[in-house]
Amino acid sequence: MSSFSAQSSRQLGDNEAHHFGRVFPSSPLPLDSRCGDSLPSVQSPPTFGFLLDIDGVLVRGHRVIPAALEAFRRLVNSHGQLRVPVVFVTNAGNILQQSKAQELSALLGFKVEPDQVILSHSPMKLFSQYHSKRMLVSGQGPLVENARALGFENVVTVDELRMAFPVLDMVDLQRRPKTTPLLRNDFPAIEGVLLLGEPVRWETSLQLIMDVLLSNGNPGTGLATAPYPHLPVLASNMDLLWMAEAKMPRFGHGTFLLCLETIYQKMTGKELRYEGLMGKPSVLTYQYAEDLIRQQAERRGWAAPIRTLYAIGDNPMSDVYGANLFHKYLQMAKRDGAEEQGAGGLWKQRPSATQSCASILVCTGVYSPKGTEPTQPAQGVEEAPFHGHRDFSFSPGLMEASHIVNDVNEAVQLVFHKEGWVL
């Protein structure tokens, strides 16, 4: 299991149904009670901010959701500046932060800065103890560039490993070597595994990652007994599913992790362990986002502290669970002076002014109001499937959104009304 992310989720998740109350009423506000399309000409500094998911909330695939454009007409003033601090928190990771900011700018019609975007692997910048190690990196897109931007100085891609040891990749008959190559003994040992996102050829990545773990970083050799604990594994993006243009959800990196964990368990009889597991719903990701919100408010000269965060998403397991878990963490920290549990001692920031994090679920992505979400089944009734990661305990209270609305525009209206930002 993860050395800290799962532990904190279990501590915070137990008996949530008894501890986590609703923030909003259970039905949408009537139309006549929602805020108008414009804000007062003189507005007090905001004391709240938004954490916005991207896929299923703002876009579907490469198409912007119309409600997102309406939402940002409310959020952006006539000078093209945000009226409140906004951070985009996505579990995607196969793109550069700068590129994602440019993509959002083009879709939403205002300038999105790179430091407003949190990718699933962004908190890996904090794992400096692994930055100098030789790491096998799995995923797609600008893998090496992303790894280096996170601070990792010495990375090897799965393709580079496959080229160095061609006999390891044997599933695809077309790629099998026609002759037996000489074994290499000049390939430096791999010291850890970095899982940034779902790869393209799952069978190749699964095989070579297993080779590295079972050989203690020397995949050209074999060991009589697999080492345990194995080499450190850092992973980001636990989403089992995500929503693109297709009518049904698509496999996410969480599905790939599930495959890897199952194979490792089947082959060794032991549990695959993570030294770091991040992306929503990890508390560490929300701490990271909270700090960016604070920095953004300071740059704009907003003196009032940001006390409330509103997390808007479409995935109950990542967006709702994560926001509610962070809310519970904030309550525990305020009540007990709790340590930074979500970061395992990695996170160091100034004392937080944030008091709460409310989850708002939209119906434009993974979540469908016609579907059923995992809840505690009645006696004798088959248990609904839990789509969360193995290391995050199932807690019905954490799966319950503070509010469910149709789309992100309705969510923004609801927050403005709650915060008194109305004419």
mmCIF file with all atom_site columns, C-alpha atoms in Angstrom, residues 75-274:
data_model
loop_
_atom_site.group_PDB
_atom_site.id
_atom_site.type_symbol
_atom_site.label_atom_id
_atom_site.label_alt_id
_atom_site.label_comp_id
_atom_site.label_asym_id
_atom_site.label_entity_id
_atom_site.label_seq_id
_atom_site.pdbx_PDB_ins_code
_atom_site.Cartn_x
_atom_site.Cartn_y
_atom_site.Cartn_z
_atom_site.occupancy
_atom_site.B_iso_or_equiv
_atom_site.pdbx_formal_charge
_atom_site.auth_seq_id
_atom_site.auth_comp_id
_atom_site.auth_asym_id
_atom_site.auth_atom_id
_atom_site.pdbx_PDB_model_num
ATOM 1   C CA . LEU A 1 75  ? -15.846 34.106  -13.242 1.00 0.00 ? 75  LEU A CA 1
ATOM 2   C CA . VAL A 1 76  ? -13.861 36.484  -15.487 1.00 0.00 ? 76  VAL A CA 1
ATOM 3   C CA . ASN A 1 77  ? -14.224 40.270  -15.366 1.00 0.00 ? 77  ASN A CA 1
ATOM 4   C CA . SER A 1 78  ? -14.166 42.716  -18.280 1.00 0.00 ? 78  SER A CA 1
ATOM 5   C CA . HIS A 1 79  ? -10.365 42.897  -18.076 1.00 0.00 ? 79  HIS A CA 1
ATOM 6   C CA . GLY A 1 80  ? -9.993  39.147  -18.603 1.00 0.00 ? 80  GLY A CA 1
ATOM 7   C CA . GLN A 1 81  ? -9.058  38.539  -14.964 1.00 0.00 ? 81  GLN A CA 1
ATOM 8   C CA . LEU A 1 82  ? -10.586 36.008  -12.626 1.00 0.00 ? 82  LEU A CA 1
ATOM 9   C CA . ARG A 1 83  ? -12.858 37.435  -9.940  1.00 0.00 ? 83  ARG A CA 1
ATOM 10  C CA . VAL A 1 84  ? -11.955 34.614  -7.551  1.00 0.00 ? 84  VAL A CA 1
ATOM 11  C CA . PRO A 1 85  ? -8.940  32.286  -7.333  1.00 0.00 ? 85  PRO A CA 1
ATOM 12  C CA . VAL A 1 86  ? -9.277  29.210  -9.538  1.00 0.00 ? 86  VAL A CA 1
ATOM 13  C CA . VAL A 1 87  ? -7.023  26.166  -9.848  1.00 0.00 ? 87  VAL A CA 1
ATOM 14  C CA . PHE A 1 88  ? -7.591  23.418  -12.394 1.00 0.00 ? 88  PHE A CA 1
ATOM 15  C CA . VAL A 1 89  ? -7.029  20.038  -10.740 1.00 0.00 ? 89  VAL A CA 1
ATOM 16  C CA . THR A 1 90  ? -6.939  17.159  -13.196 1.00 0.00 ? 90  THR A CA 1
ATOM 17  C CA . ASN A 1 91  ? -5.908  13.536  -12.912 1.00 0.00 ? 91  ASN A CA 1
ATOM 18  C CA . ALA A 1 92  ? -4.544  13.684  -16.441 1.00 0.00 ? 92  ALA A CA 1
ATOM 19  C CA . GLY A 1 93  ? -0.766  13.562  -16.714 1.00 0.00 ? 93  GLY A CA 1
ATOM 20  C CA . ASN A 1 94  ? 0.213   12.864  -20.315 1.00 0.00 ? 94  ASN A CA 1
ATOM 21  C CA . ILE A 1 95  ? 0.751   16.508  -21.203 1.00 0.00 ? 95  ILE A CA 1
ATOM 22  C CA . LEU A 1 96  ? 3.091   19.281  -20.086 1.00 0.00 ? 96  LEU A CA 1
ATOM 23  C CA . GLN A 1 97  ? 1.729   21.784  -17.575 1.00 0.00 ? 97  GLN A CA 1
ATOM 24  C CA . GLN A 1 98  ? 2.426   24.650  -19.982 1.00 0.00 ? 98  GLN A CA 1
ATOM 25  C CA . SER A 1 99  ? 0.638   22.869  -22.825 1.00 0.00 ? 99  SER A CA 1
ATOM 26  C CA . LYS A 1 100 ? -2.410  22.144  -20.667 1.00 0.00 ? 100 LYS A CA 1
ATOM 27  C CA . ALA A 1 101 ? -2.604  25.810  -19.702 1.00 0.00 ? 101 ALA A CA 1
ATOM 28  C CA . GLN A 1 102 ? -2.454  26.839  -23.367 1.00 0.00 ? 102 GLN A CA 1
ATOM 29  C CA . GLU A 1 103 ? -5.114  24.288  -24.273 1.00 0.00 ? 103 GLU A CA 1
ATOM 30  C CA . LEU A 1 104 ? -7.449  25.574  -21.551 1.00 0.00 ? 104 LEU A CA 1
ATOM 31  C CA . SER A 1 105 ? -6.808  29.181  -22.576 1.00 0.00 ? 105 SER A CA 1
ATOM 32  C CA . ALA A 1 106 ? -7.881  28.431  -26.139 1.00 0.00 ? 106 ALA A CA 1
ATOM 33  C CA . LEU A 1 107 ? -10.995 26.533  -25.048 1.00 0.00 ? 107 LEU A CA 1
ATOM 34  C CA . LEU A 1 108 ? -12.185 28.899  -22.311 1.00 0.00 ? 108 LEU A CA 1
ATOM 35  C CA . GLY A 1 109 ? -11.274 32.230  -23.884 1.00 0.00 ? 109 GLY A CA 1
ATOM 36  C CA . PHE A 1 110 ? -9.062  33.714  -21.162 1.00 0.00 ? 110 PHE A CA 1
ATOM 37  C CA . LYS A 1 111 ? -5.427  33.418  -20.137 1.00 0.00 ? 111 LYS A CA 1
ATOM 38  C CA . VAL A 1 112 ? -4.773  30.361  -17.956 1.00 0.00 ? 112 VAL A CA 1
ATOM 39  C CA . GLU A 1 113 ? -1.339  30.428  -16.329 1.00 0.00 ? 113 GLU A CA 1
ATOM 40  C CA . PRO A 1 114 ? 0.676   27.196  -15.980 1.00 0.00 ? 114 PRO A CA 1
ATOM 41  C CA . ASP A 1 115 ? 0.755   27.550  -12.186 1.00 0.00 ? 115 ASP A CA 1
ATOM 42  C CA . GLN A 1 116 ? -3.043  27.366  -12.175 1.00 0.00 ? 116 GLN A CA 1
ATOM 43  C CA . VAL A 1 117 ? -2.884  23.796  -13.498 1.00 0.00 ? 117 VAL A CA 1
ATOM 44  C CA . ILE A 1 118 ? -2.251  20.776  -11.270 1.00 0.00 ? 118 ILE A CA 1
ATOM 45  C CA . LEU A 1 119 ? -1.625  17.527  -13.141 1.00 0.00 ? 119 LEU A CA 1
ATOM 46  C CA . SER A 1 120 ? -1.981  14.210  -11.345 1.00 0.00 ? 120 SER A CA 1
ATOM 47  C CA . HIS A 1 121 ? 1.776   13.924  -10.843 1.00 0.00 ? 121 HIS A CA 1
ATOM 48  C CA . SER A 1 122 ? 2.498   17.572  -9.865  1.00 0.00 ? 122 SER A CA 1
ATOM 49  C CA . PRO A 1 123 ? 2.959   16.760  -6.134  1.00 0.00 ? 123 PRO A CA 1
ATOM 50  C CA . MET A 1 124 ? 5.838   14.430  -7.063  1.00 0.00 ? 124 MET A CA 1
ATOM 51  C CA . LYS A 1 125 ? 7.973   17.572  -6.928  1.00 0.00 ? 125 LYS A CA 1
ATOM 52  C CA . LEU A 1 126 ? 7.942   17.060  -3.168  1.00 0.00 ? 126 LEU A CA 1
ATOM 53  C CA . PHE A 1 127 ? 9.532   13.584  -3.333  1.00 0.00 ? 127 PHE A CA 1
ATOM 54  C CA . SER A 1 128 ? 13.077  14.906  -3.525  1.00 0.00 ? 128 SER A CA 1
ATOM 55  C CA . GLN A 1 129 ? 14.590  11.786  -1.943  1.00 0.00 ? 129 GLN A CA 1
ATOM 56  C CA . TYR A 1 130 ? 13.954  9.971   -5.242  1.00 0.00 ? 130 TYR A CA 1
ATOM 57  C CA . HIS A 1 131 ? 14.890  12.739  -7.681  1.00 0.00 ? 131 HIS A CA 1
ATOM 58  C CA . SER A 1 132 ? 18.492  11.595  -8.121  1.00 0.00 ? 132 SER A CA 1
ATOM 59  C CA . LYS A 1 133 ? 17.673  7.888   -8.427  1.00 0.00 ? 133 LYS A CA 1
ATOM 60  C CA . ARG A 1 134 ? 17.557  6.033   -11.755 1.00 0.00 ? 134 ARG A CA 1
ATOM 61  C CA . MET A 1 135 ? 13.814  5.582   -12.323 1.00 0.00 ? 135 MET A CA 1
ATOM 62  C CA . LEU A 1 136 ? 11.868  3.573   -14.882 1.00 0.00 ? 136 LEU A CA 1
ATOM 63  C CA . VAL A 1 137 ? 9.064   5.845   -16.092 1.00 0.00 ? 137 VAL A CA 1
ATOM 64  C CA . SER A 1 138 ? 5.774   4.557   -17.560 1.00 0.00 ? 138 SER A CA 1
ATOM 65  C CA . GLY A 1 139 ? 3.026   6.470   -19.336 1.00 0.00 ? 139 GLY A CA 1
ATOM 66  C CA . GLN A 1 140 ? 2.722   8.354   -22.606 1.00 0.00 ? 140 GLN A CA 1
ATOM 67  C CA . GLY A 1 141 ? 3.150   11.831  -24.026 1.00 0.00 ? 141 GLY A CA 1
ATOM 68  C CA . PRO A 1 142 ? 6.182   13.934  -23.010 1.00 0.00 ? 142 PRO A CA 1
ATOM 69  C CA . LEU A 1 143 ? 7.288   11.443  -20.363 1.00 0.00 ? 143 LEU A CA 1
ATOM 70  C CA . VAL A 1 144 ? 10.900  12.492  -19.991 1.00 0.00 ? 144 VAL A CA 1
ATOM 71  C CA . GLU A 1 145 ? 10.071  16.202  -20.045 1.00 0.00 ? 145 GLU A CA 1
ATOM 72  C CA . ASN A 1 146 ? 7.405   15.752  -17.380 1.00 0.00 ? 146 ASN A CA 1
ATOM 73  C CA . ALA A 1 147 ? 9.677   13.650  -15.188 1.00 0.00 ? 147 ALA A CA 1
ATOM 74  C CA . ARG A 1 148 ? 12.444  16.238  -15.395 1.00 0.00 ? 148 ARG A CA 1
ATOM 75  C CA . ALA A 1 149 ? 10.027  19.068  -14.679 1.00 0.00 ? 149 ALA A CA 1
ATOM 76  C CA . LEU A 1 150 ? 9.088   17.189  -11.505 1.00 0.00 ? 150 LEU A CA 1
ATOM 77  C CA . GLY A 1 151 ? 12.750  17.030  -10.501 1.00 0.00 ? 151 GLY A CA 1
ATOM 78  C CA . PHE A 1 152 ? 13.731  13.508  -11.585 1.00 0.00 ? 152 PHE A CA 1
ATOM 79  C CA . GLU A 1 153 ? 17.221  13.696  -13.051 1.00 0.00 ? 153 GLU A CA 1
ATOM 80  C CA . ASN A 1 154 ? 17.839  10.149  -14.303 1.00 0.00 ? 154 ASN A CA 1
ATOM 81  C CA . VAL A 1 155 ? 14.912  8.406   -15.999 1.00 0.00 ? 155 VAL A CA 1
ATOM 82  C CA . VAL A 1 156 ? 14.617  5.431   -18.340 1.00 0.00 ? 156 VAL A CA 1
ATOM 83  C CA . THR A 1 157 ? 11.490  4.921   -20.439 1.00 0.00 ? 157 THR A CA 1
ATOM 84  C CA . VAL A 1 158 ? 9.866   1.543   -20.999 1.00 0.00 ? 158 VAL A CA 1
ATOM 85  C CA . ASP A 1 159 ? 10.769  1.804   -24.704 1.00 0.00 ? 159 ASP A CA 1
ATOM 86  C CA . GLU A 1 160 ? 14.430  2.419   -23.854 1.00 0.00 ? 160 GLU A CA 1
ATOM 87  C CA . LEU A 1 161 ? 14.412  -0.590  -21.552 1.00 0.00 ? 161 LEU A CA 1
ATOM 88  C CA . ARG A 1 162 ? 12.750  -2.725  -24.233 1.00 0.00 ? 162 ARG A CA 1
ATOM 89  C CA . MET A 1 163 ? 15.388  -1.719  -26.785 1.00 0.00 ? 163 MET A CA 1
ATOM 90  C CA . ALA A 1 164 ? 18.161  -2.559  -24.322 1.00 0.00 ? 164 ALA A CA 1
ATOM 91  C CA . PHE A 1 165 ? 16.642  -5.988  -23.570 1.00 0.00 ? 165 PHE A CA 1
ATOM 92  C CA . PRO A 1 166 ? 14.603  -7.076  -26.629 1.00 0.00 ? 166 PRO A CA 1
ATOM 93  C CA . VAL A 1 167 ? 13.892  -10.570 -25.274 1.00 0.00 ? 167 VAL A CA 1
ATOM 94  C CA . LEU A 1 168 ? 11.758  -9.148  -22.477 1.00 0.00 ? 168 LEU A CA 1
ATOM 95  C CA . ASP A 1 169 ? 8.893   -8.039  -24.765 1.00 0.00 ? 169 ASP A CA 1
ATOM 96  C CA . MET A 1 170 ? 7.458   -11.276 -26.161 1.00 0.00 ? 170 MET A CA 1
ATOM 97  C CA . VAL A 1 171 ? 3.664   -10.844 -26.422 1.00 0.00 ? 171 VAL A CA 1
ATOM 98  C CA . ASP A 1 172 ? 3.512   -9.185  -29.854 1.00 0.00 ? 172 ASP A CA 1
ATOM 99  C CA . LEU A 1 173 ? 4.750   -11.723 -32.418 1.00 0.00 ? 173 LEU A CA 1
ATOM 100 C CA . GLN A 1 174 ? 5.621   -8.920  -34.826 1.00 0.00 ? 174 GLN A CA 1
ATOM 101 C CA . ARG A 1 175 ? 8.042   -7.379  -32.332 1.00 0.00 ? 175 ARG A CA 1
ATOM 102 C CA . ARG A 1 176 ? 9.765   -10.529 -31.137 1.00 0.00 ? 176 ARG A CA 1
ATOM 103 C CA . PRO A 1 177 ? 13.486  -10.551 -32.037 1.00 0.00 ? 177 PRO A CA 1
ATOM 104 C CA . LYS A 1 178 ? 14.265  -12.867 -34.944 1.00 0.00 ? 178 LYS A CA 1
ATOM 105 C CA . THR A 1 179 ? 17.661  -13.703 -33.472 1.00 0.00 ? 179 THR A CA 1
ATOM 106 C CA . THR A 1 180 ? 18.852  -14.049 -29.909 1.00 0.00 ? 180 THR A CA 1
ATOM 107 C CA . PRO A 1 181 ? 20.713  -10.849 -28.970 1.00 0.00 ? 181 PRO A CA 1
ATOM 108 C CA . LEU A 1 182 ? 23.691  -10.828 -26.646 1.00 0.00 ? 182 LEU A CA 1
ATOM 109 C CA . LEU A 1 183 ? 22.883  -10.168 -23.008 1.00 0.00 ? 183 LEU A CA 1
ATOM 110 C CA . ARG A 1 184 ? 23.960  -6.735  -21.827 1.00 0.00 ? 184 ARG A CA 1
ATOM 111 C CA . ASN A 1 185 ? 25.931  -6.260  -18.639 1.00 0.00 ? 185 ASN A CA 1
ATOM 112 C CA . ASP A 1 186 ? 26.567  -2.525  -19.015 1.00 0.00 ? 186 ASP A CA 1
ATOM 113 C CA . PHE A 1 187 ? 23.016  -1.336  -18.252 1.00 0.00 ? 187 PHE A CA 1
ATOM 114 C CA . PRO A 1 188 ? 22.930  0.546   -14.912 1.00 0.00 ? 188 PRO A CA 1
ATOM 115 C CA . ALA A 1 189 ? 20.539  -0.856  -12.337 1.00 0.00 ? 189 ALA A CA 1
ATOM 116 C CA . ILE A 1 190 ? 17.114  0.759   -12.029 1.00 0.00 ? 190 ILE A CA 1
ATOM 117 C CA . GLU A 1 191 ? 16.382  2.106   -8.556  1.00 0.00 ? 191 GLU A CA 1
ATOM 118 C CA . GLY A 1 192 ? 12.654  2.797   -8.673  1.00 0.00 ? 192 GLY A CA 1
ATOM 119 C CA . VAL A 1 193 ? 9.498   2.965   -10.785 1.00 0.00 ? 193 VAL A CA 1
ATOM 120 C CA . LEU A 1 194 ? 7.607   6.112   -11.747 1.00 0.00 ? 194 LEU A CA 1
ATOM 121 C CA . LEU A 1 195 ? 4.032   5.609   -13.022 1.00 0.00 ? 195 LEU A CA 1
ATOM 122 C CA . LEU A 1 196 ? 2.842   8.921   -14.505 1.00 0.00 ? 196 LEU A CA 1
ATOM 123 C CA . GLY A 1 197 ? -0.193  7.686   -16.463 1.00 0.00 ? 197 GLY A CA 1
ATOM 124 C CA . GLU A 1 198 ? -1.642  4.927   -18.574 1.00 0.00 ? 198 GLU A CA 1
ATOM 125 C CA . PRO A 1 199 ? 0.747   3.662   -21.267 1.00 0.00 ? 199 PRO A CA 1
ATOM 126 C CA . VAL A 1 200 ? -0.188  2.660   -24.806 1.00 0.00 ? 200 VAL A CA 1
ATOM 127 C CA . ARG A 1 201 ? 1.006   -0.973  -24.895 1.00 0.00 ? 201 ARG A CA 1
ATOM 128 C CA . TRP A 1 202 ? -0.191  -2.255  -21.550 1.00 0.00 ? 202 TRP A CA 1
ATOM 129 C CA . GLU A 1 203 ? 1.234   -5.751  -21.986 1.00 0.00 ? 203 GLU A CA 1
ATOM 130 C CA . THR A 1 204 ? 4.735   -4.378  -22.620 1.00 0.00 ? 204 THR A CA 1
ATOM 131 C CA . SER A 1 205 ? 4.665   -1.966  -19.681 1.00 0.00 ? 205 SER A CA 1
ATOM 132 C CA . LEU A 1 206 ? 3.190   -4.553  -17.303 1.00 0.00 ? 206 LEU A CA 1
ATOM 133 C CA . GLN A 1 207 ? 5.796   -7.120  -18.286 1.00 0.00 ? 207 GLN A CA 1
ATOM 134 C CA . LEU A 1 208 ? 8.814   -4.815  -18.040 1.00 0.00 ? 208 LEU A CA 1
ATOM 135 C CA . ILE A 1 209 ? 7.701   -3.167  -14.795 1.00 0.00 ? 209 ILE A CA 1
ATOM 136 C CA . MET A 1 210 ? 7.310   -6.641  -13.292 1.00 0.00 ? 210 MET A CA 1
ATOM 137 C CA . ASP A 1 211 ? 10.758  -7.603  -14.611 1.00 0.00 ? 211 ASP A CA 1
ATOM 138 C CA . VAL A 1 212 ? 12.271  -4.589  -12.857 1.00 0.00 ? 212 VAL A CA 1
ATOM 139 C CA . LEU A 1 213 ? 10.497  -5.268  -9.560  1.00 0.00 ? 213 LEU A CA 1
ATOM 140 C CA . LEU A 1 214 ? 11.247  -9.002  -9.513  1.00 0.00 ? 214 LEU A CA 1
ATOM 141 C CA . SER A 1 215 ? 14.917  -8.552  -10.472 1.00 0.00 ? 215 SER A CA 1
ATOM 142 C CA . ASN A 1 216 ? 15.615  -5.699  -8.030  1.00 0.00 ? 216 ASN A CA 1
ATOM 143 C CA . GLY A 1 217 ? 16.268  -3.334  -10.926 1.00 0.00 ? 217 GLY A CA 1
ATOM 144 C CA . ASN A 1 218 ? 18.367  -5.658  -13.094 1.00 0.00 ? 218 ASN A CA 1
ATOM 145 C CA . PRO A 1 219 ? 15.912  -6.938  -15.714 1.00 0.00 ? 219 PRO A CA 1
ATOM 146 C CA . GLY A 1 220 ? 18.593  -8.689  -17.766 1.00 0.00 ? 220 GLY A CA 1
ATOM 147 C CA . THR A 1 221 ? 19.147  -11.128 -14.914 1.00 0.00 ? 221 THR A CA 1
ATOM 148 C CA . GLY A 1 222 ? 17.003  -13.396 -12.808 1.00 0.00 ? 222 GLY A CA 1
ATOM 149 C CA . LEU A 1 223 ? 16.709  -13.883 -9.059  1.00 0.00 ? 223 LEU A CA 1
ATOM 150 C CA . ALA A 1 224 ? 15.730  -17.084 -7.318  1.00 0.00 ? 224 ALA A CA 1
ATOM 151 C CA . THR A 1 225 ? 13.587  -15.140 -4.856  1.00 0.00 ? 225 THR A CA 1
ATOM 152 C CA . ALA A 1 226 ? 11.842  -11.851 -5.581  1.00 0.00 ? 226 ALA A CA 1
ATOM 153 C CA . PRO A 1 227 ? 13.021  -9.092  -3.207  1.00 0.00 ? 227 PRO A CA 1
ATOM 154 C CA . TYR A 1 228 ? 10.516  -7.712  -0.720  1.00 0.00 ? 228 TYR A CA 1
ATOM 155 C CA . PRO A 1 229 ? 10.019  -4.944  0.032   1.00 0.00 ? 229 PRO A CA 1
ATOM 156 C CA . HIS A 1 230 ? 10.537  -4.242  -3.640  1.00 0.00 ? 230 HIS A CA 1
ATOM 157 C CA . LEU A 1 231 ? 12.002  -1.127  -5.265  1.00 0.00 ? 231 LEU A CA 1
ATOM 158 C CA . PRO A 1 232 ? 10.140  2.122   -4.503  1.00 0.00 ? 232 PRO A CA 1
ATOM 159 C CA . VAL A 1 233 ? 7.090   2.775   -6.693  1.00 0.00 ? 233 VAL A CA 1
ATOM 160 C CA . LEU A 1 234 ? 5.569   6.257   -7.130  1.00 0.00 ? 234 LEU A CA 1
ATOM 161 C CA . ALA A 1 235 ? 2.236   6.460   -8.939  1.00 0.00 ? 235 ALA A CA 1
ATOM 162 C CA . SER A 1 236 ? -0.233  9.163   -9.915  1.00 0.00 ? 236 SER A CA 1
ATOM 163 C CA . ASN A 1 237 ? -3.830  9.094   -11.160 1.00 0.00 ? 237 ASN A CA 1
ATOM 164 C CA . MET A 1 238 ? -5.926  6.383   -9.519  1.00 0.00 ? 238 MET A CA 1
ATOM 165 C CA . ASP A 1 239 ? -9.018  6.952   -11.693 1.00 0.00 ? 239 ASP A CA 1
ATOM 166 C CA . LEU A 1 240 ? -10.528 3.632   -12.724 1.00 0.00 ? 240 LEU A CA 1
ATOM 167 C CA . LEU A 1 241 ? -12.612 5.434   -15.363 1.00 0.00 ? 241 LEU A CA 1
ATOM 168 C CA . TRP A 1 242 ? -12.789 8.798   -17.103 1.00 0.00 ? 242 TRP A CA 1
ATOM 169 C CA . MET A 1 243 ? -15.180 10.395  -19.584 1.00 0.00 ? 243 MET A CA 1
ATOM 170 C CA . ALA A 1 244 ? -14.270 11.361  -23.154 1.00 0.00 ? 244 ALA A CA 1
ATOM 171 C CA . GLU A 1 245 ? -16.442 11.606  -26.279 1.00 0.00 ? 245 GLU A CA 1
ATOM 172 C CA . ALA A 1 246 ? -17.669 7.999   -26.010 1.00 0.00 ? 246 ALA A CA 1
ATOM 173 C CA . LYS A 1 247 ? -21.072 7.360   -24.435 1.00 0.00 ? 247 LYS A CA 1
ATOM 174 C CA . MET A 1 248 ? -19.549 5.089   -21.796 1.00 0.00 ? 248 MET A CA 1
ATOM 175 C CA . PRO A 1 249 ? -16.542 5.826   -19.533 1.00 0.00 ? 249 PRO A CA 1
ATOM 176 C CA . ARG A 1 250 ? -13.035 4.796   -20.668 1.00 0.00 ? 250 ARG A CA 1
ATOM 177 C CA . PHE A 1 251 ? -10.344 2.942   -18.706 1.00 0.00 ? 251 PHE A CA 1
ATOM 178 C CA . GLY A 1 252 ? -8.106  5.225   -16.667 1.00 0.00 ? 252 GLY A CA 1
ATOM 179 C CA . HIS A 1 253 ? -4.684  4.761   -15.092 1.00 0.00 ? 253 HIS A CA 1
ATOM 180 C CA . GLY A 1 254 ? -6.384  3.239   -12.059 1.00 0.00 ? 254 GLY A CA 1
ATOM 181 C CA . THR A 1 255 ? -7.313  0.291   -14.262 1.00 0.00 ? 255 THR A CA 1
ATOM 182 C CA . PHE A 1 256 ? -3.673  -0.126  -15.264 1.00 0.00 ? 256 PHE A CA 1
ATOM 183 C CA . LEU A 1 257 ? -2.622  0.016   -11.595 1.00 0.00 ? 257 LEU A CA 1
ATOM 184 C CA . LEU A 1 258 ? -5.239  -2.612  -10.781 1.00 0.00 ? 258 LEU A CA 1
ATOM 185 C CA . CYS A 1 259 ? -3.725  -4.908  -13.414 1.00 0.00 ? 259 CYS A CA 1
ATOM 186 C CA . LEU A 1 260 ? -0.193  -4.371  -12.086 1.00 0.00 ? 260 LEU A CA 1
ATOM 187 C CA . GLU A 1 261 ? -1.243  -4.947  -8.461  1.00 0.00 ? 261 GLU A CA 1
ATOM 188 C CA . THR A 1 262 ? -3.121  -8.115  -9.356  1.00 0.00 ? 262 THR A CA 1
ATOM 189 C CA . ILE A 1 263 ? -0.253  -9.547  -11.385 1.00 0.00 ? 263 ILE A CA 1
ATOM 190 C CA . TYR A 1 264 ? 2.257   -8.776  -8.621  1.00 0.00 ? 264 TYR A CA 1
ATOM 191 C CA . GLN A 1 265 ? 0.006   -10.382 -5.994  1.00 0.00 ? 265 GLN A CA 1
ATOM 192 C CA . LYS A 1 266 ? -0.567  -13.436 -8.183  1.00 0.00 ? 266 LYS A CA 1
ATOM 193 C CA . MET A 1 267 ? 3.132   -13.942 -8.923  1.00 0.00 ? 267 MET A CA 1
ATOM 194 C CA . THR A 1 268 ? 4.606   -13.208 -5.490  1.00 0.00 ? 268 THR A CA 1
ATOM 195 C CA . GLY A 1 269 ? 1.789   -13.725 -3.016  1.00 0.00 ? 269 GLY A CA 1
ATOM 196 C CA . LYS A 1 270 ? 2.561   -10.272 -1.622  1.00 0.00 ? 270 LYS A CA 1
ATOM 197 C CA . GLU A 1 271 ? 1.002   -6.830  -1.958  1.00 0.00 ? 271 GLU A CA 1
ATOM 198 C CA . LEU A 1 272 ? 2.461   -4.231  -4.288  1.00 0.00 ? 272 LEU A CA 1
ATOM 199 C CA . ARG A 1 273 ? 3.461   -1.228  -2.182  1.00 0.00 ? 273 ARG A CA 1
ATOM 200 C CA . TYR A 1 274 ? 3.532   2.451   -3.143  1.00 0.00 ? 274 TYR A CA 1
#
